Amino acid sequence: MSALKEAPPTARPRLSLGIATFIGLVSLAVALGVGHLVAGFVGYNASPFVAVADFVIAHSPHAVVVWAEQTIGTADKTVLKIGLAVVLLAFAVLAGQLSRRRPLPGQLLVVVVGAFGIFAVFERTDVGQLALLAPVLALGAALLVFSWLHKRALPAESELRQGLSRRQVLQRGAGIAAGAGVAAIVGEVVSTTSSATGSRASIGPLVAAKKAPPLPPDADFHKLGSPPFITPNGSFYRIDTAFVVPQVRAEDWTLKIHGMVDREVSFSYADIRNRPLVERTVTLTCVSNEVGGDLISTANFIGVDLVDLLDAAGVQPGAQQMYATSVDGFTCGTPANVALDPARGAMLAIGMNGEALPVEHGFPARIVIPGLYGYVSATKWVTDLEFTTWDARQAYWLQRGWAEQAPIKTESRIDAPANGTSVRAGKVRVAGTAWAQHVGIAKVEVRVDQGAWLPATLSAEVNKDTWRMWWAEVPVPPGSHTVTVRATDQTGYTQTDHTADPVPDGATGWHTVPFTAA
């Protein structure tokens, strides 16, 4: 008898690389779209993408933060968005590739990534419990779509007729992805209509009972090469840790003052606006500003004296710091003695250059304390002030190695000629800015190459909390040259030529610009 030949086992079907990748990417699109849609109703910052990005910002190692500041500068959030998108795309592709034969590996990866999004939202302090709906529903939708597309694209042998062709999978997947995009747009529209922008538009004009003195005629040397004395709101530098601009409506905002105080007090936006408002011209400076950098701007801020609000709480003698918290969870430690000093002019600001604070600059309210670098004095979207000790609380940047005390250093900058430009030989005009907030600038000097220091002409002083413009004409023969500037403040201190990085308490050094004369 001849043995019957056994039929070879039927190979288990599997997805092609392209279809597997497509399923992973569609599932990611659904997760992001659903998460953004739900976040539009429960709080914009509940969007899983936003929450994860802010989690990365808040928990990045100090070395990474310093590298990003020095290398990327103000483009850090754009780079983070791109980087996070690339990582999510990689996970989506991997989920598809792991599931070419069966969906379980990809489903598990979707759950892991989704769980991280849930945790990132759970950790936030600026959203309520309903915010968890956004990442939970995003995860559920992604799992559902991943499983459904996989089942239709890879039927069991006995269910071949229930399967979809490659074209049908692509068509239905594209339709689902398009729906996710629409969901994200709807979420954006909903969040915008109930956001700070609409609230800000309803504020109306802010009129200060005590206006800032008008600028002297010769305070602005913009025509000579310096920047405008008052920085337009759209050009004012912005440095913060918020991945997306917090959306706080004025009607929902409150400021709580507590901790080492005689009585806990809270103020609404109406409470602040109904007080007599003051206007002050103040120059703010970021501690990350490199020598010659542009992270410095000046504005007319409108608000109330912070010390009046603190007096209402009765700050106790043992308090060492004012621990400020932003709506997005950012924290800032200000020396209590500075915040409480009436001569300092610390403000709770609600206006900037004649209008309500721009949303990206802290609407509804921010702290403005002249003479200190922003990371210890300029909390935007502020909602909480706790008086405590340095040992009891460590603010965001102190945890990352920055200094506890941060008075702004006496510095100067050359704005013209620009780095590497060519000018006509002979008398060359050099112009720039100098600052020593809360002390004031006494003189500025420039030199060409290693020549003698020459005095510059100073603009009129507006007040000791603002920058001063300067210019000078220097003789320059043909050839390659460098021009250097240094400033002396009103205590008699001349800025050091020692070069120091911004960490831990501000950069130092003389700004030097190379140029060519012909």
XYZ file of C-alpha atoms in Angstrom:
518
model
C 0.000 0.000 0.000
C 1.244 3.418 -0.734
C 1.158 5.906 2.066
C -1.133 8.846 1.600
C 0.804 12.061 1.265
C -0.197 14.632 3.906
C -1.238 18.031 2.656
C 1.124 20.818 3.816
C -0.276 22.979 6.602
C -1.845 26.232 5.493
C 0.446 29.176 6.249
C -0.983 31.613 8.753
C -1.903 34.838 6.973
C -0.105 38.036 7.846
C -0.396 41.695 7.008
C 1.920 43.355 4.553
C 4.381 45.881 5.959
C 2.466 48.737 4.386
C -0.967 47.737 5.678
C 0.410 47.004 9.162
C 2.043 50.421 9.296
C -1.108 52.082 7.992
C -3.244 50.514 10.736
C -0.845 51.769 13.419
C -0.834 55.295 12.003
C -4.635 55.475 11.685
C -4.975 54.337 15.307
C -2.588 57.101 16.396
C -4.580 59.683 14.435
C -7.769 58.504 16.130
C -6.187 58.713 19.594
C -4.958 62.257 19.022
C -8.202 63.393 17.396
C -10.486 61.973 20.079
C -8.213 63.210 22.862
C -8.194 66.733 21.436
C -11.955 66.687 20.867
C -12.760 65.676 24.449
C -10.161 68.116 25.788
C -12.085 70.912 24.083
C -14.916 70.252 26.535
C -13.043 69.234 29.726
C -9.953 71.461 29.494
C -7.464 72.044 26.703
C -4.531 70.812 28.763
C -6.247 67.422 29.117
C -5.287 66.645 25.527
C -2.924 63.645 25.856
C -0.417 65.143 23.420
C -0.264 68.376 25.426
C -0.125 66.577 28.782
C 2.706 64.278 27.717
C 4.696 67.201 26.310
C 4.318 69.158 29.548
C 5.303 66.026 31.498
C 8.518 65.829 29.472
C 9.235 69.514 30.147
C 8.606 69.153 33.876
C 10.705 66.008 34.326
C 13.615 66.567 31.945
C 17.059 66.249 33.575
C 18.800 69.506 34.375
C 21.559 68.862 31.823
C 18.976 68.402 29.070
C 17.170 71.612 30.046
C 20.411 73.619 29.981
C 21.427 72.127 26.639
C 18.029 72.949 25.124
C 18.151 76.539 26.356
C 21.656 77.169 25.060
C 21.288 75.257 21.792
C 17.672 75.687 20.743
C 16.649 78.826 22.624
C 13.072 79.997 22.102
C 12.450 77.256 19.508
C 12.508 74.608 22.248
C 8.749 74.012 22.242
C 8.619 73.660 18.471
C 11.443 71.135 18.634
C 9.623 69.306 21.436
C 6.433 69.139 19.368
C 8.321 67.698 16.435
C 10.259 65.277 18.642
C 7.152 64.032 20.426
C 5.345 63.603 17.119
C 8.256 61.547 15.774
C 8.264 59.334 18.884
C 4.509 58.747 18.640
C 4.809 57.945 14.946
C 7.558 55.458 15.755
C 5.369 53.747 18.361
C 2.456 53.633 15.904
C 4.617 52.038 13.232
C 6.045 49.585 15.759
C 2.555 48.623 16.958
C 1.581 47.802 13.407
C 4.771 45.869 12.650
C 4.474 43.748 15.800
C 0.945 42.752 14.777
C 1.379 41.468 11.275
C 0.074 38.018 12.302
C -2.032 38.773 15.384
C -3.215 41.997 16.989
C -2.229 41.366 20.631
C 1.356 42.769 20.555
C 0.198 46.010 18.967
C -2.773 46.251 21.308
C -0.475 45.928 24.305
C 1.786 48.669 22.967
C -1.225 50.929 22.401
C -2.277 50.327 26.017
C 1.211 51.166 27.322
C 1.395 54.439 25.367
C -2.203 55.299 26.278
C -1.578 54.595 29.955
C 1.306 57.045 29.911
C -1.038 59.676 28.499
C -3.550 58.953 31.265
C -0.823 59.304 33.891
C 0.395 62.594 32.383
C -3.108 64.058 32.589
C -3.662 62.642 36.086
C -0.519 64.416 37.319
C -1.634 67.841 36.090
C -2.773 70.382 38.659
C -4.601 72.685 36.246
C -7.415 70.351 35.181
C -10.254 68.652 37.030
C -11.095 64.980 37.396
C -13.223 65.002 34.245
C -10.014 65.703 32.320
C -9.161 62.000 32.546
C -11.968 61.358 30.056
C -9.755 62.740 27.281
C -6.881 60.209 27.525
C -9.163 57.328 28.535
C -11.490 57.797 25.562
C -8.486 58.381 23.294
C -7.018 55.050 24.379
C -10.351 53.247 23.971
C -10.884 54.674 20.489
C -7.355 53.770 19.386
C -7.757 50.181 20.604
C -11.132 49.846 18.924
C -9.906 51.125 15.566
C -6.661 49.119 15.720
C -8.551 45.898 16.494
C -11.293 46.504 13.930
C -8.971 47.342 11.054
C -6.694 44.435 11.927
C -9.612 42.001 11.993
C -10.883 43.196 8.629
C -7.472 43.233 7.012
C -6.360 39.844 8.348
C -9.304 37.386 8.430
C -8.912 33.833 9.723
C -8.790 31.165 7.007
C -12.411 30.249 7.612
C -13.524 33.851 7.406
C -11.939 34.946 4.157
C -15.183 36.345 2.839
C -15.417 38.679 5.806
C -12.093 40.272 5.034
C -11.486 43.531 3.180
C -9.314 44.083 0.151
C -6.208 46.240 0.455
C -8.040 49.092 -1.276
C -11.000 48.822 1.106
C -8.697 48.848 4.144
C -6.951 51.958 2.840
C -10.240 53.691 2.030
C -11.849 52.974 5.380
C -8.678 53.764 7.276
C -8.324 57.075 5.421
C -11.935 57.876 6.241
C -11.352 57.163 9.910
C -8.201 59.300 9.921
C -10.088 62.146 8.253
C -12.785 61.865 10.905
C -10.086 62.073 13.579
C -8.800 65.240 11.969
C -12.266 66.761 12.009
C -12.608 65.773 15.677
C -9.334 67.546 16.489
C -10.502 70.681 14.674
C -13.817 70.644 16.536
C -11.932 70.295 19.823
C -9.747 73.272 18.911
C -12.773 75.397 17.998
C -14.625 74.473 21.187
C -11.622 75.216 23.377
C -11.030 78.520 21.590
C -14.594 79.746 22.016
C -14.398 79.085 25.747
C -10.778 80.157 26.086
C -8.922 83.120 27.436
C -8.989 84.915 24.091
C -12.704 85.618 24.260
C -12.483 86.533 27.922
C -9.620 88.942 27.241
C -11.564 90.603 24.438
C -14.370 91.440 26.848
C -12.088 93.183 29.375
C -12.186 96.578 27.726
C -9.705 99.407 28.371
C -7.633 99.401 31.541
C -7.185 102.900 32.908
C -4.520 103.455 35.532
C -5.298 105.837 38.364
C -1.564 106.476 38.586
C -0.015 106.491 35.131
C 3.640 106.016 34.318
C 5.415 109.294 33.494
C 5.670 109.948 29.747
C 8.979 109.025 28.143
C 11.450 111.911 27.931
C 12.024 113.057 24.332
C 15.562 111.644 24.234
C 14.899 108.314 25.978
C 14.557 106.367 22.720
C 17.552 105.976 20.400
C 15.751 103.652 17.986
C 16.651 105.877 15.030
C 20.336 105.479 15.952
C 20.281 101.682 15.937
C 18.912 100.650 19.338
C 15.578 98.812 19.685
C 12.437 100.829 20.499
C 12.407 101.824 24.155
C 8.954 100.282 24.677
C 8.811 96.795 23.219
C 5.575 96.082 21.310
C 3.601 93.226 22.852
C 4.090 91.070 19.774
C 7.871 91.454 20.006
C 8.224 91.045 23.775
C 10.415 88.037 24.543
C 8.673 84.937 25.838
C 10.337 82.236 27.929
C 8.258 79.786 29.954
C 7.761 76.067 30.473
C 4.217 75.902 29.054
C 3.976 73.597 26.024
C 0.753 75.338 25.049
C -0.376 78.717 26.315
C -2.640 78.213 29.352
C -6.235 79.237 28.734
C -7.665 80.951 31.804
C -10.766 83.110 31.663
C -10.789 86.222 33.813
C -14.165 85.243 35.247
C -12.731 81.910 36.450
C -9.427 83.262 37.811
C -8.601 83.687 41.492
C -5.408 84.423 43.386
C -4.941 82.689 46.715
C -2.411 83.970 49.299
C -1.681 81.551 52.130
C 1.044 79.777 54.074
C 2.956 81.744 56.690
C 0.326 84.496 56.880
C -2.039 85.713 59.560
C -5.078 85.006 57.389
C -5.627 83.288 54.071
C -7.098 85.596 51.434
C -8.316 85.218 47.865
C -8.913 87.775 45.135
C -10.999 87.518 42.002
C -10.210 89.333 38.768
C -12.986 91.820 39.560
C -11.418 92.451 42.978
C -8.141 93.400 41.318
C -9.607 95.447 38.496
C -11.808 97.459 40.840
C -8.796 98.602 42.857
C -6.951 101.794 41.866
C -4.585 100.631 39.133
C -0.990 101.780 38.759
C 1.181 101.810 35.653
C 4.945 101.274 35.718
C 7.580 101.111 32.999
C 9.707 98.038 33.698
C 12.418 96.159 31.824
C 12.232 92.374 32.266
C 15.256 90.137 31.689
C 15.566 86.366 31.402
C 18.377 84.678 33.302
C 19.005 82.563 30.179
C 20.062 85.660 28.260
C 23.552 85.196 26.868
C 25.951 88.139 26.660
C 24.606 90.214 23.777
C 21.327 88.271 23.767
C 17.828 89.569 23.097
C 15.889 88.007 26.003
C 15.174 91.434 27.443
C 12.202 93.747 26.792
C 10.449 96.768 28.265
C 6.742 97.459 28.707
C 4.286 99.651 30.564
C 2.630 97.233 32.990
C -0.728 98.042 34.592
C -1.878 96.406 37.810
C -1.878 96.813 41.562
C 0.887 97.039 44.127
C 1.592 93.488 45.218
C 2.492 94.629 48.716
C -1.083 95.837 49.266
C -2.423 92.346 48.591
C 0.231 90.783 50.814
C -0.557 93.206 53.629
C -4.154 92.014 53.502
C -2.876 88.516 54.303
C -0.381 89.643 56.932
C 2.860 87.883 56.017
C 4.587 86.501 59.103
C 8.206 87.456 59.988
C 9.639 83.958 59.496
C 8.608 83.705 55.827
C 11.642 83.534 53.535
C 10.133 83.101 50.105
C 6.985 83.814 48.158
C 6.321 80.521 46.400
C 4.229 81.366 43.328
C 2.372 78.754 41.301
C 1.084 79.157 37.765
C -2.114 77.563 36.515
C -0.001 75.055 34.556
C 1.886 73.947 37.679
C 5.067 75.988 37.150
C 6.517 77.252 40.430
C 8.708 80.246 41.250
C 10.436 81.246 44.488
C 10.868 84.967 45.185
C 12.763 86.284 48.207
C 9.998 87.415 50.571
C 11.842 90.563 51.625
C 11.918 91.756 48.015
C 8.233 91.032 47.394
C 7.333 92.876 50.601
C 9.527 95.936 49.978
C 7.266 98.877 49.002
C 10.219 100.592 47.333
C 10.710 97.674 44.961
C 7.468 98.318 43.110
C 6.391 94.672 42.798
C 3.113 94.350 40.915
C 0.313 91.967 40.180
C -0.056 93.031 36.557
C -3.238 92.656 34.510
C -2.312 94.989 31.638
C 0.595 95.562 29.277
C 1.207 98.520 26.992
C -2.297 99.880 27.304
C -4.277 96.672 26.916
C -5.135 93.568 28.903
C -2.215 91.178 29.238
C -1.751 89.110 26.081
C -2.663 85.471 26.727
C 0.907 84.338 26.003
C 2.225 86.842 28.546
C 0.100 85.724 31.453
C -3.545 86.732 31.057
C -5.420 87.179 33.336
C -2.605 88.144 35.736
C 1.123 87.806 36.281
C 3.764 88.874 38.775
C 6.202 91.651 37.827
C 9.041 92.408 40.255
C 11.701 94.825 38.957
C 15.373 94.033 39.412
C 15.174 90.217 39.570
C 15.599 87.742 36.744
C 12.272 86.407 35.502
C 12.606 82.881 36.858
C 12.279 84.217 40.420
C 10.035 87.217 39.789
C 7.720 87.042 36.794
C 5.247 84.164 37.154
C 2.648 84.246 34.382
C -0.904 82.883 34.764
C -0.301 83.080 38.537
C -3.021 81.613 40.772
C -1.331 80.880 44.109
C 1.128 82.654 46.425
C 2.357 80.671 49.404
C 4.712 82.194 51.960
C 7.118 79.621 53.294
C 10.819 78.877 53.908
C 13.491 77.922 51.400
C 13.867 74.498 52.981
C 10.160 73.720 52.851
C 9.686 74.388 49.148
C 11.943 74.277 46.093
C 10.658 75.961 42.966
C 10.999 74.600 39.429
C 14.309 76.193 38.465
C 15.905 75.813 41.891
C 15.398 72.067 41.531
C 17.416 72.293 38.326
C 20.457 74.016 39.771
C 19.683 77.708 39.374
C 20.387 80.190 42.138
C 18.046 81.090 44.970
C 18.821 84.827 44.799
C 18.809 86.321 41.323
C 19.377 90.080 41.088
C 19.830 91.214 37.503
C 23.471 91.881 36.665
C 24.847 95.062 35.155
C 25.176 94.351 31.436
C 25.328 96.057 28.050
C 24.810 95.089 24.428
C 25.819 96.337 20.992
C 22.872 96.575 18.584
C 24.655 98.359 15.711
C 26.714 97.584 13.734
C 25.433 94.030 13.455
C 27.759 91.072 13.764
C 29.902 90.631 10.641
C 28.569 93.621 8.717
C 30.585 95.988 6.530
C 30.631 99.732 7.215
C 32.335 102.719 5.688
C 35.717 103.541 7.226
C 36.044 106.776 9.186
C 33.643 107.763 11.918
C 31.440 104.758 12.659
C 28.318 104.994 14.777
C 27.968 102.310 17.440
C 24.699 102.002 19.339
C 23.113 99.696 21.856
C 21.476 99.190 25.220
C 22.595 98.819 28.822
C 20.737 97.773 31.959
C 21.141 97.440 35.707
C 17.540 97.218 36.905
C 16.717 98.754 40.266
C 20.192 100.316 40.373
C 20.441 102.306 37.160
C 23.129 102.880 34.544
C 25.680 105.660 35.131
C 27.869 105.395 32.038
C 28.683 103.269 28.997
C 32.061 103.002 27.254
C 33.128 101.468 23.959
C 36.457 100.636 22.385
C 37.600 99.461 18.973
C 40.010 96.540 18.992
C 42.274 97.057 21.993
C 42.184 100.840 21.879
C 41.219 103.286 24.594
C 37.765 103.257 26.153
C 35.598 106.079 24.811
C 32.491 107.432 26.566
C 29.127 106.879 24.900
C 26.189 109.256 24.956
C 23.397 107.960 27.180
C 19.696 108.414 26.575
C 17.607 110.095 29.245
C 16.910 107.855 32.231
C 13.257 106.842 32.466
C 13.682 105.150 35.826
C 16.154 102.808 37.491
C 14.094 99.743 36.557
C 14.480 100.210 32.805
C 17.232 99.881 30.270
C 19.086 102.879 28.804
C 20.076 103.403 25.203
C 23.504 104.655 24.185
C 25.498 105.614 21.101
C 28.991 106.713 20.205
C 31.001 107.659 17.128
C 34.388 105.972 16.928
C 37.224 106.460 14.395
C 37.793 103.268 12.400
C 40.435 102.747 9.667
C 39.845 100.267 6.803
C 40.141 96.606 7.745
C 38.655 94.049 10.114
C 37.814 95.229 13.624
C 35.926 94.422 16.796
C 33.975 96.813 18.982
C 33.445 96.122 22.676
C 31.103 97.702 25.211
C 30.991 97.857 28.998
C 28.637 99.617 31.415
C 29.006 101.090 34.871
C 25.991 101.239 37.172
C 25.068 103.958 39.654
C 26.778 102.175 42.550
C 30.103 102.626 40.705
C 30.372 98.958 39.679
C 31.717 98.331 36.166
C 30.567 95.098 34.588
C 33.160 92.364 34.636
C 34.945 91.052 31.572
C 34.909 87.564 33.107
C 32.872 85.307 30.838
C 30.298 83.194 32.662
C 27.402 81.092 31.384
C 23.833 81.927 32.408
C 23.745 79.028 34.903
C 23.299 79.504 37.825
C 22.539 83.222 38.187
C 23.055 85.019 34.875
C 25.719 85.443 32.199
C 28.596 87.911 32.468
C 31.199 89.289 30.079
C 31.730 92.133 27.651
C 29.790 92.042 24.415
C 32.060 92.202 21.385
C 30.978 92.492 17.741
C 33.282 91.915 14.741
C 32.806 94.082 11.624
C 34.674 95.250 8.547
C 35.401 98.834 7.507
C 36.091 99.664 3.877
